[in-house]
Amino acid sequence: MALLDLRPDLRPSQALSPRLQHAVRLLQMSSLDFAALLREKLDSNPFLEREEGDVGDDPLGRGDLDADAPARADPPWAAGDRDPASAADESWRDGGPGPPDAQGADERALWQSDGGRGPGREDGAADALEGMAVESALNAHLHAQVDLLKLGQRDEVMLRAIVESLDDDGYLRSPLQDLVPVVALHPPASLEELRVALRLLQSLEPAGVGATSVAECLLLQMPAIASAQERQLATRIVREQLPALAARDMARLARCLGEPPKQVEAACDRIRRLQPRPGWQFGGERTRYIVPDVVVRRTAGGWTVQLNPAVVPRLRINEVYAGLFQRHRGAANAPLGVQLHEARWTLRNVEQRFATILDVAGSIVRRQCGFFDHGAMAMKPLSLREVADEVQVHESTVSRVTNNKYIATPFGTFELTYFFGRALMSSSGRPCSGTAIRELVAEVIAAERPTAPWSDAQIAHQLAEQGLPVARRTVTKYRQMMKIEAVGRRRRLAAD
């Protein structure tokens, strides 16, 4: 019979406090997410406030769209330079390129006399939103076309219900029978009526909308192919050999279809110009622009790293509120004490976050100075442990700092993870970075003759002759990462 026994077991272990876990999450955030979080804290915590002239918590510079934002500062030429418009007028008087257009001058004078008001506002109040482009959503675009159709009320209700059931790609993912209880009609809509409404929807623009599969979406766009022979062959490929088309297996396609490879390749090229997601050209998410966290500049002493002022928030404690709380603190004001402590903790987290980012970026720049002097060909192998040992933090901290953080360099803006890579040994025993080898592969392909491109095995052989023994599959991986076509495709493109 087994006996139950209790024994104490002492083991050392680490446990992150909630405060430390929160600091780790803040360190891992991107600059845009971190700025959004700080804006929420500014709105909810009365002890936090912006410093004057702060743009750090608005990396995209959208503060001018805020109705409560202060008036715009003086124009750049107010510090001593001339107004560009007046400078252009003086240049014309002195024999410059010519007078401005009379209509343009009248419009500028009207603008200045009107106090800077834009068109369409009778009250004279400037509205920055009037100058913004309006994105048309897919369902709004389709509803506008339905408005022009002469339909009965029953048909229109079914058609609009299907429009509202489309996803962002323009596909109808749900079965038609699931829409029967959704459509409020008496008697209820039949499945055949919904099929007729769906076919009517598929006749609208953009072509391919309302499809239930990728193949159906492409088939709906086949009338756009002008050549009847090419259209017939493309239709057969989509209906019968769609997996082979996705795999770019031209030999198998030509063999299965019994058609010349050149005609099959031409039909496949035409299919690839179709739109498999017709809804993407309407609405969608706004483009998220990359704002670098740090900037690298060359100085007399070498390369220097500094934080980008656009992403560094300038926050401070509201001393007036903090002083009032200290003079009237008590049990009734305990929640305010928590908020004051949270505000101070937030400032410490902000300082620690950007100090760590600056330290890690500085270590990367010091170790990859060859990249900043000569480009990607001079990139060295670099591991997280090397940077962690220099900055005296854990490897996981370096990993969090480098993800979704960007650095602006003379060669462009890169994510900090771009500068890390494992070492590949050359024939001389010296380590080489994978980034440098990738650049060498791109150079070899760029230098090849268009009519006789190199295969991946031949590129690997050339690199081996230069002292870099690289496997053929490694060359293939790097070529695909750079979105360079295979040798057969490059040869056919050169022949065309």
XYZ file of C-alpha atoms in Angstrom:
496
model
C 0.000 0.000 0.000
C 1.432 3.350 -0.997
C 2.085 5.808 1.793
C 1.376 9.517 1.459
C 4.208 11.693 2.686
C 4.824 15.451 2.719
C 8.371 16.727 2.280
C 9.574 20.319 1.974
C 11.544 20.975 -1.199
C 13.470 24.257 -1.501
C 14.321 25.347 -5.039
C 15.519 28.735 -6.265
C 13.204 30.237 -8.876
C 12.498 33.580 -10.460
C 9.085 35.231 -10.461
C 8.343 38.457 -12.288
C 6.309 40.954 -10.349
C 3.292 42.517 -12.127
C 5.232 45.790 -12.419
C 8.180 44.068 -14.056
C 5.910 42.120 -16.400
C 4.297 45.404 -17.441
C 7.725 46.957 -18.079
C 8.682 43.968 -20.261
C 5.503 44.390 -22.322
C 6.226 48.084 -22.793
C 9.746 47.286 -23.978
C 8.421 44.852 -26.571
C 5.903 47.300 -28.074
C 6.526 49.092 -31.343
C 6.824 52.881 -31.258
C 3.296 53.413 -32.626
C 1.716 51.035 -30.106
C 3.741 52.588 -27.293
C 2.661 56.088 -28.326
C -0.977 54.980 -28.408
C -0.646 53.549 -24.898
C 0.849 56.780 -23.613
C -1.999 58.763 -25.141
C -4.439 56.590 -23.216
C -2.515 57.208 -19.999
C -2.497 60.958 -20.637
C -6.273 60.894 -21.015
C -6.882 58.780 -17.901
C -4.216 59.987 -15.437
C -4.544 63.620 -14.225
C -0.977 63.668 -12.903
C 0.550 63.189 -16.381
C 0.862 66.059 -18.844
C 2.711 66.936 -22.024
C 5.573 69.339 -22.056
C 5.169 72.385 -24.264
C 5.839 71.807 -27.961
C 5.717 68.040 -27.600
C 5.313 65.967 -30.746
C 6.875 62.824 -29.389
C 3.628 61.058 -28.617
C 2.396 61.655 -32.167
C 5.053 60.106 -34.419
C 3.013 60.652 -37.567
C 2.612 64.362 -36.932
C -1.177 64.274 -36.932
C -1.615 66.763 -34.100
C -2.796 69.456 -36.538
C -5.932 67.439 -37.219
C -6.948 67.662 -33.578
C -9.683 70.230 -33.069
C -8.222 71.187 -29.690
C -4.649 71.510 -30.969
C -2.966 74.916 -30.621
C -2.497 77.163 -33.627
C 0.315 76.283 -36.011
C 3.615 77.969 -35.312
C 5.117 80.639 -37.552
C 6.073 79.463 -41.051
C 9.665 78.347 -41.629
C 10.613 81.593 -43.367
C 9.556 83.691 -40.347
C 12.987 83.216 -38.768
C 14.657 85.369 -41.421
C 14.204 83.676 -44.784
C 11.809 85.077 -47.334
C 8.392 83.734 -48.166
C 8.896 81.316 -51.117
C 5.999 82.962 -52.996
C 7.463 86.463 -52.679
C 10.927 85.149 -53.512
C 9.558 83.634 -56.727
C 7.922 86.952 -57.664
C 11.201 88.839 -57.128
C 13.077 86.236 -59.167
C 10.678 86.858 -62.075
C 11.243 90.620 -61.883
C 15.005 90.035 -62.028
C 14.737 87.982 -65.217
C 13.837 84.635 -63.692
C 11.941 81.782 -65.302
C 8.757 83.802 -65.954
C 5.684 85.276 -64.253
C 3.310 83.040 -62.370
C 0.101 82.109 -64.063
C -2.469 84.906 -63.761
C -5.194 82.547 -62.654
C -2.910 81.019 -60.009
C -1.981 84.485 -58.732
C -5.646 85.458 -58.509
C -6.430 82.271 -56.611
C -3.559 82.920 -54.193
C -4.745 86.489 -53.638
C -8.288 85.230 -53.071
C -6.971 82.665 -50.583
C -4.989 85.282 -48.657
C -7.857 87.791 -48.633
C -10.246 85.075 -47.484
C -8.220 84.372 -44.372
C -6.992 80.981 -45.513
C -10.454 79.466 -45.795
C -10.873 76.506 -48.037
C -13.793 76.023 -50.370
C -17.073 74.692 -49.124
C -17.159 76.362 -45.720
C -19.619 79.232 -45.309
C -18.736 79.951 -41.705
C -15.078 80.573 -42.541
C -13.790 77.902 -40.170
C -10.855 75.894 -41.514
C -11.431 72.163 -41.576
C -8.395 69.978 -42.240
C -10.613 66.963 -42.941
C -11.913 68.628 -46.136
C -8.552 68.083 -47.795
C -8.354 64.378 -46.943
C -9.081 61.713 -49.533
C -12.221 59.668 -48.905
C -11.789 55.927 -49.267
C -14.680 54.047 -50.847
C -15.537 50.787 -49.127
C -16.426 47.755 -51.229
C -19.994 47.486 -49.955
C -20.602 51.211 -50.569
C -19.257 50.833 -54.112
C -21.596 47.904 -54.777
C -24.610 49.583 -53.172
C -24.071 52.567 -55.484
C -24.311 50.218 -58.477
C -27.405 48.540 -57.083
C -29.046 51.970 -56.868
C -28.790 52.231 -60.668
C -30.465 48.892 -61.324
C -34.186 48.619 -61.970
C -35.121 45.894 -59.515
C -38.191 44.898 -57.620
C -38.178 45.377 -53.876
C -37.771 41.642 -53.225
C -34.794 41.284 -55.571
C -33.145 44.415 -54.203
C -33.414 43.204 -50.591
C -31.766 39.888 -51.467
C -29.019 41.558 -53.503
C -28.162 44.041 -50.740
C -28.132 41.237 -48.164
C -25.531 39.355 -50.215
C -23.475 42.543 -50.598
C -23.349 42.918 -46.815
C -22.243 39.273 -46.478
C -19.055 39.720 -48.539
C -15.696 39.743 -46.777
C -12.890 42.242 -47.318
C -11.525 40.188 -50.247
C -14.869 40.421 -52.060
C -15.732 36.741 -51.522
C -18.959 35.189 -50.268
C -17.579 32.751 -47.704
C -20.891 31.677 -46.133
C -23.263 29.264 -47.922
C -26.306 30.793 -49.581
C -28.699 28.727 -47.450
C -27.337 30.510 -44.348
C -28.668 33.799 -45.770
C -32.272 32.589 -45.963
C -33.098 33.503 -42.322
C -31.100 36.736 -42.630
C -33.138 38.140 -45.527
C -36.313 39.632 -44.019
C -38.862 38.651 -46.668
C -42.331 37.148 -46.609
C -42.575 34.559 -47.971
C -38.932 33.646 -47.191
C -36.397 33.827 -49.984
C -35.781 30.556 -51.771
C -32.345 29.188 -52.549
C -32.922 29.612 -56.282
C -33.817 33.293 -55.813
C -30.605 33.843 -53.875
C -28.608 32.145 -56.645
C -30.118 34.551 -59.183
C -29.265 37.509 -56.923
C -25.701 36.212 -56.543
C -25.262 35.937 -60.327
C -26.513 39.507 -60.634
C -23.988 40.627 -58.023
C -21.193 38.844 -59.890
C -22.000 40.943 -62.973
C -21.111 44.156 -61.118
C -17.735 45.821 -60.795
C -15.075 44.947 -59.805
C -14.907 41.785 -61.881
C -14.727 38.672 -59.723
C -16.698 40.077 -56.792
C -19.129 37.689 -55.123
C -17.090 34.582 -55.935
C -17.150 31.639 -53.558
C -13.654 30.363 -54.435
C -10.438 31.518 -56.060
C -11.169 29.513 -59.199
C -14.625 31.084 -59.557
C -13.135 34.553 -58.991
C -10.633 34.035 -61.815
C -13.254 32.561 -64.120
C -15.464 35.611 -63.631
C -12.584 37.748 -64.920
C -11.922 35.678 -68.048
C -13.917 38.018 -70.344
C -11.152 40.573 -69.804
C -8.797 38.395 -71.917
C -9.104 39.693 -75.480
C -7.731 36.690 -77.376
C -10.350 33.944 -77.687
C -7.716 31.199 -77.951
C -5.798 32.468 -74.940
C -9.050 32.908 -72.981
C -10.109 29.331 -73.720
C -6.754 27.931 -72.634
C -6.697 30.065 -69.470
C -10.185 28.841 -68.589
C -9.070 25.223 -68.919
C -6.046 25.870 -66.701
C -8.138 27.441 -63.943
C -10.811 24.758 -64.063
C -8.581 21.697 -64.411
C -5.014 22.522 -63.341
C -5.152 25.234 -60.678
C -2.684 23.442 -58.291
C -0.144 23.109 -61.126
C -0.604 26.799 -61.920
C 0.083 27.720 -58.281
C 3.204 25.525 -58.333
C 4.387 27.159 -61.594
C 4.872 23.686 -63.067
C 4.786 24.580 -66.767
C 6.007 21.182 -67.946
C 3.197 19.381 -66.152
C 0.618 21.883 -67.420
C 1.729 21.515 -71.019
C 1.737 17.725 -70.723
C -1.718 17.512 -69.122
C -3.330 20.035 -71.465
C -1.646 18.792 -74.614
C -0.705 22.322 -75.633
C 2.639 23.880 -76.660
C 4.626 25.090 -73.611
C 4.942 28.587 -75.047
C 1.163 29.016 -75.323
C 0.666 27.580 -71.833
C 3.231 30.016 -70.425
C 1.502 32.954 -72.146
C -1.888 31.897 -70.753
C -0.439 31.529 -67.246
C 1.106 34.983 -67.452
C -2.282 36.392 -68.388
C -3.958 34.612 -65.467
C -1.404 36.056 -63.053
C -2.421 39.555 -64.131
C -5.960 38.919 -62.877
C -7.009 40.025 -59.401
C -7.607 37.104 -56.989
C -8.824 39.519 -54.281
C -11.046 42.079 -56.023
C -12.090 43.711 -52.756
C -8.567 44.849 -51.901
C -8.764 47.885 -54.168
C -11.508 49.361 -51.991
C -11.050 50.667 -48.476
C -8.800 48.486 -46.381
C -6.460 49.511 -43.630
C -4.425 52.648 -43.824
C -0.772 52.326 -44.675
C 1.303 52.135 -41.527
C 4.427 54.166 -42.099
C 7.662 53.167 -40.422
C 9.027 55.748 -38.007
C 12.648 54.950 -37.037
C 13.359 54.750 -33.323
C 17.026 55.686 -33.682
C 19.024 57.575 -36.301
C 22.644 56.923 -37.327
C 24.771 59.853 -38.492
C 28.398 60.170 -39.484
C 30.417 62.653 -37.451
C 34.091 63.543 -37.227
C 34.564 60.855 -34.594
C 32.741 58.140 -36.543
C 29.192 56.864 -36.543
C 26.920 58.149 -33.771
C 23.495 56.939 -32.691
C 20.773 59.135 -31.283
C 17.102 58.696 -30.508
C 14.603 60.000 -33.026
C 12.903 62.986 -31.314
C 9.676 62.174 -33.168
C 9.156 58.984 -31.127
C 10.400 60.176 -27.728
C 7.420 61.405 -25.690
C 8.041 64.442 -23.497
C 5.938 63.722 -20.427
C 6.125 65.101 -16.930
C 4.291 65.096 -13.629
C 1.766 67.891 -13.185
C 3.365 69.530 -10.155
C 0.256 71.574 -9.361
C -1.943 68.498 -8.997
C 0.824 66.585 -7.214
C 1.281 69.447 -4.714
C -2.459 69.663 -4.045
C -2.578 65.931 -3.422
C 0.349 66.057 -0.980
C -1.350 68.816 1.033
C -4.723 67.070 1.148
C -3.785 63.415 1.126
C -5.920 61.105 3.177
C -7.935 57.918 3.113
C -10.578 59.526 0.921
C -7.943 60.336 -1.723
C -6.324 56.907 -1.845
C -7.238 56.345 -5.538
C -5.394 59.544 -6.432
C -2.326 58.236 -4.629
C -2.416 55.132 -6.822
C -2.620 57.302 -9.939
C 0.305 59.456 -8.817
C 2.404 56.349 -8.178
C 1.356 55.014 -11.610
C 2.364 58.285 -13.275
C 5.843 58.178 -11.733
C 6.213 54.530 -12.693
C 5.225 55.379 -16.272
C 7.939 58.042 -16.515
C 10.535 55.573 -15.246
C 9.382 52.971 -17.799
C 9.633 55.521 -20.615
C 13.155 56.459 -19.589
C 14.240 52.842 -19.213
C 12.711 51.831 -22.558
C 14.509 54.439 -24.624
C 17.774 54.082 -22.705
C 17.786 50.345 -23.465
C 16.929 50.913 -27.138
C 19.756 53.453 -27.433
C 22.273 51.128 -25.741
C 21.368 48.162 -27.952
C 21.413 50.261 -31.134
C 24.790 51.732 -30.173
C 26.235 48.268 -29.651
C 24.921 47.125 -33.046
C 26.413 50.146 -34.823
C 29.805 49.650 -33.182
C 29.905 46.001 -34.200
C 28.539 46.574 -37.714
C 30.540 49.682 -38.594
C 31.629 47.947 -41.817
C 28.022 47.933 -42.996
C 27.715 51.690 -42.458
C 31.003 52.305 -44.285
C 30.656 49.924 -47.238
C 27.127 48.505 -47.323
C 25.561 45.076 -46.850
C 28.553 43.286 -48.384
C 30.546 44.150 -45.245
C 27.975 42.828 -42.768
C 29.471 40.663 -40.009
C 27.872 37.756 -38.158
C 26.242 38.925 -34.941
C 24.356 37.112 -32.196
C 22.032 38.318 -29.484
C 24.454 37.107 -26.818
C 27.257 39.389 -28.038
C 25.084 42.480 -27.746
C 23.560 41.293 -24.461
C 27.020 40.824 -22.920
C 28.111 44.308 -23.960
C 24.937 46.055 -22.794
C 24.753 43.799 -19.696
C 21.179 42.663 -20.185
C 19.588 39.300 -20.887
C 19.347 37.925 -24.423
C 15.561 37.992 -24.213
C 15.733 41.724 -23.512
C 17.804 42.287 -26.654
C 15.302 40.205 -28.615
C 12.403 42.353 -27.359
C 14.280 45.572 -28.082
C 15.167 44.630 -31.656
C 11.707 43.416 -32.712
C 9.540 46.122 -34.314
C 12.233 48.763 -33.694
C 13.794 50.518 -36.665
C 17.003 52.384 -37.363
C 17.516 55.030 -40.051
C 20.838 54.678 -41.881
C 22.404 56.211 -45.010
C 21.416 52.988 -46.824
C 17.763 53.121 -45.752
C 15.628 52.238 -42.748
C 16.031 48.730 -41.329
C 14.610 46.739 -38.472
C 17.231 46.137 -35.795
C 16.901 42.378 -36.320
C 18.354 42.899 -39.824
C 21.840 43.252 -38.352
C 21.840 39.827 -36.673
C 22.791 36.619 -38.421
C 24.586 33.385 -37.823
C 28.143 32.892 -39.009
C 28.932 30.923 -42.182
C 32.532 29.809 -42.381
C 34.507 30.566 -45.525
C 37.251 28.312 -46.938
C 39.857 30.510 -45.221
C 38.231 29.909 -41.831
C 36.861 33.439 -41.489
C 33.179 33.830 -40.532
C 30.842 35.457 -43.043
C 27.347 36.845 -42.536
C 24.338 35.436 -44.334
C 23.349 38.984 -45.320
C 26.664 39.449 -47.119
C 26.221 36.155 -48.972
C 22.709 37.191 -49.963
C 24.108 40.372 -51.465
C 26.731 38.336 -53.327
C 23.978 36.140 -54.779
C 22.158 39.268 -55.963
C 25.375 40.584 -57.544
C 26.021 37.327 -59.380
C 22.472 37.298 -60.782
C 22.692 40.967 -61.760
C 25.946 40.309 -63.656
C 24.694 37.265 -65.582
C 23.876 37.367 -69.277
C 20.103 37.694 -69.752
C 20.069 35.046 -72.462
C 22.131 32.595 -70.361
C 21.190 33.043 -66.691
C 22.890 31.042 -63.957
C 21.142 28.211 -62.152
C 21.254 28.000 -58.352
C 23.854 25.221 -58.568
C 26.040 27.352 -60.848
C 25.727 30.331 -58.480
C 26.753 28.088 -55.566
C 29.763 26.928 -57.607
C 30.792 30.536 -58.294
C 30.550 31.406 -54.605
C 32.658 28.339 -53.779
C 35.331 29.591 -56.177
C 35.370 32.856 -54.203
C 35.983 30.945 -50.976
C 32.358 30.729 -49.789
C 31.168 27.112 -49.785
C 27.390 27.562 -49.875
C 24.888 24.795 -50.553
C 22.601 25.031 -53.554
C 19.493 25.039 -51.324
C 20.940 28.015 -49.426
C 21.274 29.928 -52.691
C 17.678 28.998 -53.530
C 16.483 30.258 -50.149
C 18.292 33.599 -50.525
C 17.042 34.016 -54.104
C 13.450 33.438 -53.010
C 13.888 35.856 -50.104
C 14.893 38.532 -52.630
C 11.892 37.582 -54.845
C 14.105 36.695 -57.824
C 12.635 34.277 -60.360
C 14.126 30.855 -61.020
C 16.556 30.335 -63.898
C 13.931 29.005 -66.316
C 11.617 31.930 -65.698
C 14.472 34.465 -66.103
C 15.476 32.783 -69.383
C 11.935 32.976 -70.763
C 11.575 36.611 -69.742
C 14.824 37.441 -71.534
C 13.621 35.609 -74.654
C 10.376 37.607 -74.703
